[in-house]
């Protein structure tokens, strides 16, 4: 590890990170979220997150 970053410590806890079908949005849920968004910026961000399959990590 380079000395410039050797002071950084990673505190990674091992956790089951498998995605289950129950944790995914179905298209109808996504449509409801889009319909509830109030402006174009939020709607665009939601489309990016959905299409890239990004989701918040649960801790």
Short mmCIF file of C-alpha atoms in Angstrom, two decimals:
data_model
loop_
_atom_site.label_atom_id
_atom_site.label_comp_id
_atom_site.label_asym_id
_atom_site.label_seq_id
_atom_site.Cartn_x
_atom_site.Cartn_y
_atom_site.Cartn_z
CA UNK A 1 0.00 0.00 0.00
CA UNK A 2 1.42 3.44 -0.88
CA UNK A 3 2.52 5.53 2.11
CA UNK A 4 0.19 8.36 1.01
CA UNK A 5 -2.84 6.25 1.84
CA UNK A 6 -1.48 3.87 4.46
CA UNK A 7 -3.17 5.88 7.23
CA UNK A 8 -6.63 4.95 5.89
CA UNK A 9 -8.17 2.03 7.71
CA UNK A 10 -11.00 0.07 6.23
CA UNK A 11 -13.60 -1.22 8.63
CA UNK A 12 -15.46 -3.61 6.39
CA UNK A 13 -17.84 -5.95 8.11
CA UNK A 14 -18.53 -9.15 6.29
CA UNK A 15 -22.20 -9.32 5.47
CA UNK A 16 -24.29 -11.35 3.14
CA UNK A 17 -24.64 -9.09 0.12
CA UNK A 18 -26.69 -11.39 -2.07
CA UNK A 19 -29.63 -9.78 -3.79
CA UNK A 20 -32.92 -11.56 -3.35
CA UNK A 21 -35.90 -11.17 -5.67
CA UNK A 22 -37.89 -9.74 -2.75
CA UNK A 23 -35.44 -6.83 -2.41
CA UNK A 24 -35.86 -5.65 -6.01
CA UNK A 25 -38.37 -3.16 -7.32
CA UNK A 26 -40.89 -4.43 -9.81
CA UNK A 27 -41.73 -2.20 -12.79
CA UNK A 28 -45.07 -1.20 -11.22
CA UNK A 29 -43.29 0.01 -8.06
CA UNK A 30 -40.84 2.00 -10.16
CA UNK A 31 -43.68 3.57 -12.15
CA UNK A 32 -45.35 4.65 -8.89
CA UNK A 33 -42.12 6.25 -7.66
CA UNK A 34 -41.66 8.09 -10.97
CA UNK A 35 -45.26 9.31 -10.84
CA UNK A 36 -44.69 10.63 -7.32
CA UNK A 37 -41.51 12.53 -8.21
CA UNK A 38 -42.02 16.26 -8.20
CA UNK A 39 -39.43 17.55 -10.66
CA UNK A 40 -37.44 16.56 -13.73
CA UNK A 41 -34.13 16.36 -11.86
CA UNK A 42 -35.46 13.81 -9.39
CA UNK A 43 -37.13 11.82 -12.15
CA UNK A 44 -33.88 11.73 -14.16
CA UNK A 45 -31.91 10.54 -11.12
CA UNK A 46 -34.47 7.82 -10.45
CA UNK A 47 -34.21 6.58 -14.03
CA UNK A 48 -30.41 6.46 -13.79
CA UNK A 49 -30.51 4.56 -10.49
CA UNK A 50 -33.12 2.11 -11.75
CA UNK A 51 -31.49 1.43 -15.12
CA UNK A 52 -28.05 0.95 -13.52
CA UNK A 53 -29.58 -1.39 -10.90
CA UNK A 54 -28.19 0.81 -8.11
CA UNK A 55 -29.72 0.64 -4.67
CA UNK A 56 -28.82 1.81 -1.20
CA UNK A 57 -26.72 -0.61 0.77
CA UNK A 58 -28.40 -1.81 3.93
CA UNK A 59 -26.29 -1.83 7.05
#
